[in-house]
Amino acid sequence: MGLTYKDAGVDKNKGYEEVKIIKDIVKKTHGKEVLADIGGFAGLFAPDLAGIKNPVLVSGTDGVGTKIKLAMELNKHDTVGIDLVAMCVNDILCQGARPLFFLDYIATGKLQVNKMAQLVRGVADGCQQAEAALIGGETAEMPGIYQEDEYDLAGFAVGLVDKEKIITGENIKEGDIAISLSSSGVHSNGFSLVRAALDIKGIKLTDKFDDEKTIGEKLLVPTKIYAKEIKALLKEVNVKGIAHITGGGLYENVPRILPQNIGIEFDIKRSDIDKIFYAIKDWGEVSEKEMFQTFNMGIGMVIVVSEKEASKALEILKKFDDKARICGKCIVTDEKVKINLE
């Protein structure tokens, strides 16, 4: 019969089987705004524009990074999809947008249906947390680019905001208050440094971290999604700025929302810093400054409000996150981020 696509390493029937398995998983994320089932050439979404005078679409795209290496090593694939959604959705939340829908892209060396279903299940879980619909995606079998057991993830999120309600940070001024929302751990940044630190000490992912988790389980805790917190806050408070604390930590992400000559002086309690960060620091003999320039160090988001609304904002946020706290104040300075450790 001659050479076939399957002979070349791509099994189309596995792809069809995957679509059948994930259909019900994906449907759980759909509401009345979704107009098409999975399997078509494109996803269809009719947003509810009630109460929006001048709608603006807000988009974000990202991946999970080398955290995926840990998931592959531990053969645990049901949480990195949550990370994927979080990395995209948390970014668009910073503009004040309501997440609408999400698309994923999975590339792998050999399509293993159950593994792909676990990945998609994680994405669907993340979409439900974000109150967004998973309306489409792509799984690509790419032998020669990836090893058989390897895969990578990419995602794309779209949200909606009224133009007059876009959060830009341009009105942040001296005296405004910074409130922190806690992270769930390392989230999805800095894992090249994490893995290097583990290698230096010869530490295994299956080693115990504490009485509840192994090191691998602790590191794989998925990135927190802040959609519900931000949604509740925007209903009652004039939010001036939101920063998603990803790679580069406070030092690189907070300046993205600050006007010229305004910085934030942070007062951070060491007790609020997750023990996993102290462990990474010790494993790799990493300096404190390098840690704060790489990781979120326990702060997943920074929200800036006026001083008069700070108490109200904190009260709302504590309903979702009991670790939410006032963490800093805006000052006039050319140094965008100052960190005082208590």
mmCIF file of C-alpha atoms in Angstrom:
data_model
loop_
_atom_site.group_PDB
_atom_site.id
_atom_site.type_symbol
_atom_site.label_atom_id
_atom_site.label_comp_id
_atom_site.label_asym_id
_atom_site.label_seq_id
_atom_site.Cartn_x
_atom_site.Cartn_y
_atom_site.Cartn_z
ATOM 1 C CA MET A 1 0.000 0.000 0.000
ATOM 2 C CA GLY A 2 2.991 2.304 0.365
ATOM 3 C CA LEU A 3 3.882 4.710 3.142
ATOM 4 C CA THR A 4 1.023 5.994 5.303
ATOM 5 C CA TYR A 5 0.677 8.949 7.675
ATOM 6 C CA LYS A 6 0.599 6.433 10.556
ATOM 7 C CA ASP A 7 3.879 4.929 9.352
ATOM 8 C CA ALA A 8 5.349 8.421 9.539
ATOM 9 C CA GLY A 9 4.340 8.682 13.205
ATOM 10 C CA VAL A 10 0.932 10.412 13.116
ATOM 11 C CA ASP A 11 -2.168 8.362 14.003
ATOM 12 C CA LYS A 12 -5.288 10.264 12.924
ATOM 13 C CA ASN A 13 -7.606 7.748 14.591
ATOM 14 C CA LYS A 14 -6.109 8.616 17.977
ATOM 15 C CA GLY A 15 -7.058 12.234 17.312
ATOM 16 C CA TYR A 16 -10.653 11.284 16.545
ATOM 17 C CA GLU A 17 -10.754 9.180 19.722
ATOM 18 C CA GLU A 18 -9.463 12.124 21.774
ATOM 19 C CA VAL A 19 -12.198 14.433 20.452
ATOM 20 C CA LYS A 20 -14.871 11.931 21.503
ATOM 21 C CA ILE A 21 -13.450 11.700 25.031
ATOM 22 C CA ILE A 22 -13.038 15.428 25.650
ATOM 23 C CA LYS A 23 -16.373 16.592 24.213
ATOM 24 C CA ASP A 24 -18.253 16.159 27.483
ATOM 25 C CA ILE A 25 -15.376 17.698 29.459
ATOM 26 C CA VAL A 26 -15.398 20.805 27.292
ATOM 27 C CA LYS A 27 -19.196 21.137 27.278
ATOM 28 C CA LYS A 28 -19.208 21.688 31.047
ATOM 29 C CA THR A 29 -17.568 25.080 30.443
ATOM 30 C CA HIS A 30 -20.240 26.237 27.975
ATOM 31 C CA GLY A 31 -23.069 28.655 28.659
ATOM 32 C CA LYS A 32 -25.675 30.246 26.439
ATOM 33 C CA GLU A 33 -23.067 32.506 24.832
ATOM 34 C CA VAL A 34 -21.374 29.532 23.122
ATOM 35 C CA LEU A 35 -22.976 28.813 19.749
ATOM 36 C CA ALA A 36 -21.045 25.773 18.507
ATOM 37 C CA ASP A 37 -19.878 22.422 19.838
ATOM 38 C CA ILE A 38 -16.276 21.264 19.689
ATOM 39 C CA GLY A 39 -15.274 19.729 16.368
ATOM 40 C CA GLY A 40 -16.000 22.559 13.964
ATOM 41 C CA PHE A 41 -13.429 24.686 12.187
ATOM 42 C CA ALA A 42 -13.846 27.568 14.640
ATOM 43 C CA GLY A 43 -15.459 28.420 17.946
ATOM 44 C CA LEU A 44 -18.492 30.704 18.000
ATOM 45 C CA PHE A 45 -19.253 33.023 20.906
ATOM 46 C CA ALA A 46 -21.978 35.674 21.201
ATOM 47 C CA PRO A 47 -21.095 37.866 24.205
ATOM 48 C CA ASP A 48 -23.740 39.431 26.391
ATOM 49 C CA LEU A 49 -23.223 43.179 25.893
ATOM 50 C CA ALA A 50 -25.947 44.333 28.271
ATOM 51 C CA GLY A 51 -24.843 47.412 30.188
ATOM 52 C CA ILE A 52 -21.696 47.898 28.113
ATOM 53 C CA LYS A 53 -21.638 51.162 26.180
ATOM 54 C CA ASN A 54 -18.391 50.746 24.269
ATOM 55 C CA PRO A 55 -17.188 47.122 24.289
ATOM 56 C CA VAL A 56 -13.472 46.414 23.994
ATOM 57 C CA LEU A 57 -12.015 42.935 23.538
ATOM 58 C CA VAL A 58 -8.989 42.140 25.689
ATOM 59 C CA SER A 59 -6.713 39.243 24.758
ATOM 60 C CA GLY A 60 -3.876 37.341 26.365
ATOM 61 C CA THR A 61 -1.698 34.390 25.415
ATOM 62 C CA ASP A 62 0.865 32.349 27.315
ATOM 63 C CA GLY A 63 2.215 28.912 28.119
ATOM 64 C CA VAL A 64 3.167 27.004 31.256
ATOM 65 C CA GLY A 65 6.934 26.976 30.761
ATOM 66 C CA THR A 66 9.239 24.287 32.089
ATOM 67 C CA LYS A 67 6.839 23.388 34.894
ATOM 68 C CA ILE A 68 5.630 20.912 32.285
ATOM 69 C CA LYS A 69 8.889 18.974 32.735
ATOM 70 C CA LEU A 70 7.858 18.207 36.317
ATOM 71 C CA ALA A 71 4.395 17.087 35.228
ATOM 72 C CA MET A 72 5.942 14.731 32.680
ATOM 73 C CA GLU A 73 8.466 13.360 35.179
ATOM 74 C CA LEU A 74 5.724 12.690 37.745
ATOM 75 C CA ASN A 75 3.245 11.479 35.107
ATOM 76 C CA LYS A 76 0.644 13.888 36.507
ATOM 77 C CA HIS A 77 -1.059 15.871 33.789
ATOM 78 C CA ASP A 78 -4.381 17.053 35.234
ATOM 79 C CA THR A 79 -3.230 20.378 36.756
ATOM 80 C CA VAL A 80 -0.943 22.090 34.236
ATOM 81 C CA GLY A 81 -4.023 22.932 32.168
ATOM 82 C CA ILE A 82 -5.218 25.058 35.102
ATOM 83 C CA ASP A 83 -1.846 26.810 35.029
ATOM 84 C CA LEU A 84 -2.319 27.481 31.332
ATOM 85 C CA VAL A 85 -5.685 29.157 31.829
ATOM 86 C CA ALA A 86 -4.421 31.117 34.833
ATOM 87 C CA MET A 87 -1.425 32.573 33.033
ATOM 88 C CA CYS A 88 -3.663 33.967 30.289
ATOM 89 C CA VAL A 89 -6.778 34.911 32.248
ATOM 90 C CA ASN A 90 -4.979 36.623 35.133
ATOM 91 C CA ASP A 91 -3.294 38.909 32.616
ATOM 92 C CA ILE A 92 -6.526 40.114 31.041
ATOM 93 C CA LEU A 93 -8.060 40.623 34.490
ATOM 94 C CA CYS A 94 -5.418 43.316 35.006
ATOM 95 C CA GLN A 95 -7.232 45.484 32.445
ATOM 96 C CA GLY A 96 -10.562 45.010 34.206
ATOM 97 C CA ALA A 97 -11.839 42.529 31.642
ATOM 98 C CA ARG A 98 -14.400 39.773 32.190
ATOM 99 C CA PRO A 99 -13.013 36.522 30.724
ATOM 100 C CA LEU A 100 -15.203 35.264 27.895
ATOM 101 C CA PHE A 101 -13.563 32.295 26.236
ATOM 102 C CA PHE A 102 -10.367 30.298 25.960
ATOM 103 C CA LEU A 103 -8.582 28.203 23.344
ATOM 104 C CA ASP A 104 -5.746 25.751 23.903
ATOM 105 C CA TYR A 105 -2.993 24.234 21.777
ATOM 106 C CA ILE A 106 -1.293 20.973 22.731
ATOM 107 C CA ALA A 107 1.709 19.655 20.788
ATOM 108 C CA THR A 108 3.099 16.197 21.481
ATOM 109 C CA GLY A 109 5.482 13.619 20.052
ATOM 110 C CA LYS A 110 2.971 10.766 20.190
ATOM 111 C CA LEU A 111 -0.718 11.224 20.830
ATOM 112 C CA GLN A 112 -1.670 9.304 23.976
ATOM 113 C CA VAL A 113 -5.400 9.749 24.322
ATOM 114 C CA ASN A 114 -5.742 9.412 28.096
ATOM 115 C CA LYS A 115 -2.875 11.821 28.741
ATOM 116 C CA MET A 116 -4.332 14.386 26.354
ATOM 117 C CA ALA A 117 -7.723 14.016 28.039
ATOM 118 C CA GLN A 118 -6.106 14.752 31.419
ATOM 119 C CA LEU A 119 -4.518 17.895 29.998
ATOM 120 C CA VAL A 120 -7.813 19.095 28.544
ATOM 121 C CA ARG A 121 -9.602 18.268 31.804
ATOM 122 C CA GLY A 122 -7.187 20.622 33.568
ATOM 123 C CA VAL A 123 -7.864 23.345 31.022
ATOM 124 C CA ALA A 124 -11.609 22.876 31.495
ATOM 125 C CA ASP A 125 -11.209 23.053 35.284
ATOM 126 C CA GLY A 126 -9.301 26.321 34.870
ATOM 127 C CA CYS A 127 -11.989 27.707 32.574
ATOM 128 C CA GLN A 128 -14.699 26.887 35.106
ATOM 129 C CA GLN A 129 -12.714 28.699 37.802
ATOM 130 C CA ALA A 130 -12.339 31.683 35.472
ATOM 131 C CA GLU A 131 -15.997 31.542 34.408
ATOM 132 C CA ALA A 132 -14.835 31.351 30.796
ATOM 133 C CA ALA A 133 -15.869 28.951 28.036
ATOM 134 C CA LEU A 134 -13.417 26.548 26.412
ATOM 135 C CA ILE A 135 -14.644 26.923 22.833
ATOM 136 C CA GLY A 136 -11.877 25.318 20.821
ATOM 137 C CA GLY A 137 -8.354 24.040 20.614
ATOM 138 C CA GLU A 138 -5.866 21.971 18.693
ATOM 139 C CA THR A 139 -3.859 18.843 19.411
ATOM 140 C CA ALA A 140 -0.857 18.379 17.133
ATOM 141 C CA GLU A 141 1.111 15.142 16.896
ATOM 142 C CA MET A 142 4.647 16.157 15.920
ATOM 143 C CA PRO A 143 7.160 13.301 15.844
ATOM 144 C CA GLY A 144 10.645 14.566 15.141
ATOM 145 C CA ILE A 145 9.997 17.801 17.039
ATOM 146 C CA TYR A 146 9.022 16.235 20.384
ATOM 147 C CA GLN A 147 9.988 12.923 21.981
ATOM 148 C CA GLU A 148 7.120 10.438 22.259
ATOM 149 C CA ASP A 149 6.244 11.285 25.877
ATOM 150 C CA GLU A 150 6.833 15.038 25.597
ATOM 151 C CA TYR A 151 4.285 17.771 25.089
ATOM 152 C CA ASP A 152 3.895 21.526 25.305
ATOM 153 C CA LEU A 153 0.918 23.777 25.952
ATOM 154 C CA ALA A 154 -0.109 27.217 24.758
ATOM 155 C CA GLY A 155 -3.301 29.120 25.462
ATOM 156 C CA PHE A 156 -5.261 32.138 24.305
ATOM 157 C CA ALA A 157 -7.896 34.024 26.301
ATOM 158 C CA VAL A 158 -10.343 36.746 25.284
ATOM 159 C CA GLY A 159 -12.194 39.029 27.659
ATOM 160 C CA LEU A 160 -14.516 42.017 27.483
ATOM 161 C CA VAL A 161 -14.469 45.420 29.159
ATOM 162 C CA ASP A 162 -16.292 48.710 28.692
ATOM 163 C CA LYS A 163 -13.823 51.198 27.232
ATOM 164 C CA GLU A 164 -14.439 53.744 29.976
ATOM 165 C CA LYS A 165 -13.726 51.100 32.623
ATOM 166 C CA ILE A 166 -10.363 49.878 31.310
ATOM 167 C CA ILE A 167 -7.832 49.746 34.137
ATOM 168 C CA THR A 168 -4.572 51.374 33.057
ATOM 169 C CA GLY A 169 -2.863 52.540 36.240
ATOM 170 C CA GLU A 170 -2.496 56.051 34.851
ATOM 171 C CA ASN A 171 -4.429 57.605 37.770
ATOM 172 C CA ILE A 172 -2.343 55.986 40.493
ATOM 173 C CA LYS A 173 -0.911 58.674 42.767
ATOM 174 C CA GLU A 174 0.992 59.228 45.980
ATOM 175 C CA GLY A 175 -0.875 57.884 48.998
ATOM 176 C CA ASP A 176 -2.766 55.162 47.135
ATOM 177 C CA ILE A 177 -2.758 51.748 48.790
ATOM 178 C CA ALA A 178 -1.474 48.408 47.462
ATOM 179 C CA ILE A 179 -3.330 45.231 48.466
ATOM 180 C CA SER A 180 -1.869 41.779 47.870
ATOM 181 C CA LEU A 181 -3.675 38.577 46.971
ATOM 182 C CA SER A 182 -1.813 35.438 47.975
ATOM 183 C CA SER A 183 -0.329 33.012 45.494
ATOM 184 C CA SER A 184 -0.860 29.262 45.747
ATOM 185 C CA GLY A 185 2.874 28.675 45.548
ATOM 186 C CA VAL A 186 5.443 29.015 42.778
ATOM 187 C CA HIS A 187 2.668 29.300 40.139
ATOM 188 C CA SER A 188 4.186 28.911 36.625
ATOM 189 C CA ASN A 189 7.362 30.969 36.577
ATOM 190 C CA GLY A 190 10.979 30.387 37.492
ATOM 191 C CA PHE A 191 10.968 26.626 37.034
ATOM 192 C CA SER A 192 14.270 26.586 35.167
ATOM 193 C CA LEU A 193 15.814 27.948 38.369
ATOM 194 C CA VAL A 194 13.784 25.514 40.483
ATOM 195 C CA ARG A 195 14.982 22.526 38.474
ATOM 196 C CA ALA A 196 18.593 23.741 38.568
ATOM 197 C CA ALA A 197 18.376 24.110 42.346
ATOM 198 C CA LEU A 198 16.977 20.587 42.680
ATOM 199 C CA ASP A 199 19.797 19.214 40.518
ATOM 200 C CA ILE A 200 22.471 20.942 42.605
ATOM 201 C CA LYS A 201 21.313 19.154 45.745
ATOM 202 C CA GLY A 202 20.355 15.917 44.014
ATOM 203 C CA ILE A 203 16.816 16.240 45.343
ATOM 204 C CA LYS A 204 14.080 14.055 43.866
ATOM 205 C CA LEU A 205 10.537 15.205 43.190
ATOM 206 C CA THR A 206 9.275 12.199 45.137
ATOM 207 C CA ASP A 207 11.121 13.270 48.293
ATOM 208 C CA LYS A 208 8.932 14.507 51.147
ATOM 209 C CA PHE A 209 8.376 18.254 51.451
ATOM 210 C CA ASP A 210 6.122 18.123 54.518
ATOM 211 C CA ASP A 211 3.633 15.748 56.119
ATOM 212 C CA GLU A 212 1.088 16.330 53.349
ATOM 213 C CA LYS A 213 2.996 16.628 50.081
ATOM 214 C CA THR A 214 6.073 15.484 48.239
ATOM 215 C CA ILE A 215 8.310 18.126 46.685
ATOM 216 C CA GLY A 216 6.818 17.381 43.275
ATOM 217 C CA GLU A 217 3.252 17.707 44.533
ATOM 218 C CA LYS A 218 4.101 20.999 46.221
ATOM 219 C CA LEU A 219 5.686 22.416 43.082
ATOM 220 C CA LEU A 220 2.819 21.267 40.864
ATOM 221 C CA VAL A 221 0.127 23.096 42.857
ATOM 222 C CA PRO A 222 -1.625 25.020 40.054
ATOM 223 C CA THR A 223 -1.548 28.766 39.606
ATOM 224 C CA LYS A 224 -4.383 30.550 41.367
ATOM 225 C CA ILE A 225 -7.023 32.134 39.150
ATOM 226 C CA TYR A 226 -8.293 35.471 40.482
ATOM 227 C CA ALA A 227 -11.392 35.977 38.328
ATOM 228 C CA LYS A 228 -13.999 35.785 41.093
ATOM 229 C CA GLU A 229 -12.045 38.123 43.399
ATOM 230 C CA ILE A 230 -11.580 40.770 40.738
ATOM 231 C CA LYS A 231 -15.174 40.498 39.532
ATOM 232 C CA ALA A 232 -16.511 41.088 43.043
ATOM 233 C CA LEU A 233 -14.106 43.942 43.678
ATOM 234 C CA LEU A 234 -14.896 45.817 40.452
ATOM 235 C CA LYS A 235 -18.587 45.899 41.314
ATOM 236 C CA GLU A 236 -17.995 48.029 44.400
ATOM 237 C CA VAL A 237 -14.581 49.686 44.238
ATOM 238 C CA ASN A 238 -12.771 51.995 41.827
ATOM 239 C CA VAL A 239 -9.662 49.924 41.141
ATOM 240 C CA LYS A 240 -6.769 52.025 39.865
ATOM 241 C CA GLY A 241 -4.295 49.311 38.928
ATOM 242 C CA ILE A 242 -3.797 45.543 38.934
ATOM 243 C CA ALA A 243 -0.496 43.721 38.460
ATOM 244 C CA HIS A 244 -0.254 39.968 37.906
ATOM 245 C CA ILE A 245 2.972 38.852 39.594
ATOM 246 C CA THR A 246 4.628 36.409 37.220
ATOM 247 C CA GLY A 247 8.263 35.918 36.148
ATOM 248 C CA GLY A 248 10.387 38.783 37.453
ATOM 249 C CA GLY A 249 8.354 39.058 40.646
ATOM 250 C CA LEU A 250 7.313 42.398 42.109
ATOM 251 C CA TYR A 251 10.352 44.147 40.648
ATOM 252 C CA GLU A 252 9.394 43.575 37.010
ATOM 253 C CA ASN A 253 5.592 43.378 37.077
ATOM 254 C CA VAL A 254 4.515 46.203 39.387
ATOM 255 C CA PRO A 255 6.265 48.960 37.348
ATOM 256 C CA ARG A 256 4.106 48.010 34.340
ATOM 257 C CA ILE A 257 1.084 49.714 35.948
ATOM 258 C CA LEU A 258 2.749 52.743 37.566
ATOM 259 C CA PRO A 259 2.882 56.303 36.202
ATOM 260 C CA GLN A 260 6.167 58.160 35.962
ATOM 261 C CA ASN A 261 7.726 59.164 39.304
ATOM 262 C CA ILE A 262 5.409 56.893 41.308
ATOM 263 C CA GLY A 263 6.625 53.750 43.052
ATOM 264 C CA ILE A 264 5.285 51.367 45.702
ATOM 265 C CA GLU A 265 6.985 50.743 49.016
ATOM 266 C CA PHE A 266 6.086 47.219 50.091
ATOM 267 C CA ASP A 267 6.058 45.903 53.643
ATOM 268 C CA ILE A 268 6.128 42.126 53.370
ATOM 269 C CA LYS A 269 5.890 39.748 56.293
ATOM 270 C CA ARG A 270 8.307 36.844 56.064
ATOM 271 C CA SER A 271 5.597 34.719 57.647
ATOM 272 C CA ASP A 272 3.425 35.251 54.548
ATOM 273 C CA ILE A 273 6.081 33.767 52.263
ATOM 274 C CA ASP A 274 5.337 30.130 51.447
ATOM 275 C CA LYS A 275 7.951 27.688 52.782
ATOM 276 C CA ILE A 276 8.556 26.401 49.246
ATOM 277 C CA PHE A 277 10.382 29.625 48.435
ATOM 278 C CA TYR A 278 12.715 29.240 51.412
ATOM 279 C CA ALA A 279 13.381 25.673 50.286
ATOM 280 C CA ILE A 280 14.290 26.766 46.742
ATOM 281 C CA LYS A 281 16.547 29.458 48.181
ATOM 282 C CA ASP A 282 18.374 26.875 50.297
ATOM 283 C CA TRP A 283 18.615 24.202 47.590
ATOM 284 C CA GLY A 284 20.263 26.558 45.115
ATOM 285 C CA GLU A 285 21.925 28.925 47.583
ATOM 286 C CA VAL A 286 19.962 31.674 45.789
ATOM 287 C CA SER A 287 20.271 35.240 47.065
ATOM 288 C CA GLU A 288 17.200 36.911 48.553
ATOM 289 C CA LYS A 289 17.271 39.594 45.862
ATOM 290 C CA GLU A 290 17.409 36.969 43.106
ATOM 291 C CA MET A 291 14.434 35.197 44.681
ATOM 292 C CA PHE A 292 12.369 38.398 44.648
ATOM 293 C CA GLN A 293 13.473 39.161 41.083
ATOM 294 C CA THR A 294 12.384 35.707 39.879
ATOM 295 C CA PHE A 295 9.404 34.446 41.894
ATOM 296 C CA ASN A 296 6.098 35.817 43.186
ATOM 297 C CA MET A 297 7.253 35.094 46.779
ATOM 298 C CA GLY A 298 3.695 34.556 47.983
ATOM 299 C CA ILE A 299 1.995 37.471 46.204
ATOM 300 C CA GLY A 300 -0.003 36.507 43.128
ATOM 301 C CA MET A 301 -1.596 39.884 42.440
ATOM 302 C CA VAL A 302 -1.163 43.471 43.562
ATOM 303 C CA ILE A 303 -4.233 45.731 43.468
ATOM 304 C CA VAL A 304 -3.995 49.508 43.859
ATOM 305 C CA VAL A 305 -6.916 51.533 45.239
ATOM 306 C CA SER A 306 -7.327 54.950 46.844
ATOM 307 C CA GLU A 307 -6.666 55.224 50.555
ATOM 308 C CA LYS A 308 -10.337 55.938 51.286
ATOM 309 C CA GLU A 309 -11.454 52.707 49.570
ATOM 310 C CA ALA A 310 -8.691 50.461 50.929
ATOM 311 C CA SER A 311 -10.674 49.092 53.871
ATOM 312 C CA LYS A 312 -13.713 48.336 51.726
ATOM 313 C CA ALA A 313 -11.563 46.648 49.075
ATOM 314 C CA LEU A 314 -9.782 44.514 51.653
ATOM 315 C CA GLU A 315 -13.085 43.453 53.218
ATOM 316 C CA ILE A 316 -14.338 42.241 49.830
ATOM 317 C CA LEU A 317 -11.121 40.420 48.955
ATOM 318 C CA LYS A 318 -10.879 38.658 52.300
ATOM 319 C CA LYS A 319 -14.123 36.842 51.484
ATOM 320 C CA PHE A 320 -12.112 34.973 48.843
ATOM 321 C CA ASP A 321 -8.600 35.068 50.301
ATOM 322 C CA ASP A 322 -8.028 35.245 54.037
ATOM 323 C CA LYS A 323 -4.381 36.105 53.342
ATOM 324 C CA ALA A 324 -5.286 39.268 51.412
ATOM 325 C CA ARG A 325 -3.651 42.243 53.124
ATOM 326 C CA ILE A 326 -2.530 45.834 52.694
ATOM 327 C CA CYS A 327 1.045 45.355 51.562
ATOM 328 C CA GLY A 328 2.289 48.780 50.532
ATOM 329 C CA LYS A 329 1.767 52.416 49.718
ATOM 330 C CA CYS A 330 2.391 54.530 46.631
ATOM 331 C CA ILE A 331 5.133 57.147 47.010
ATOM 332 C CA VAL A 332 6.855 59.709 44.820
ATOM 333 C CA THR A 333 10.134 58.140 43.726
ATOM 334 C CA ASP A 334 12.113 57.059 40.698
ATOM 335 C CA GLU A 335 12.576 53.634 42.312
ATOM 336 C CA LYS A 336 9.494 51.764 41.234
ATOM 337 C CA VAL A 337 9.622 48.997 43.838
ATOM 338 C CA LYS A 338 10.991 49.127 47.382
ATOM 339 C CA ILE A 339 10.658 46.036 49.557
ATOM 340 C CA ASN A 340 10.854 46.095 53.340
ATOM 341 C CA LEU A 341 10.873 42.615 54.876
ATOM 342 C CA GLU A 342 9.319 42.385 58.315
#
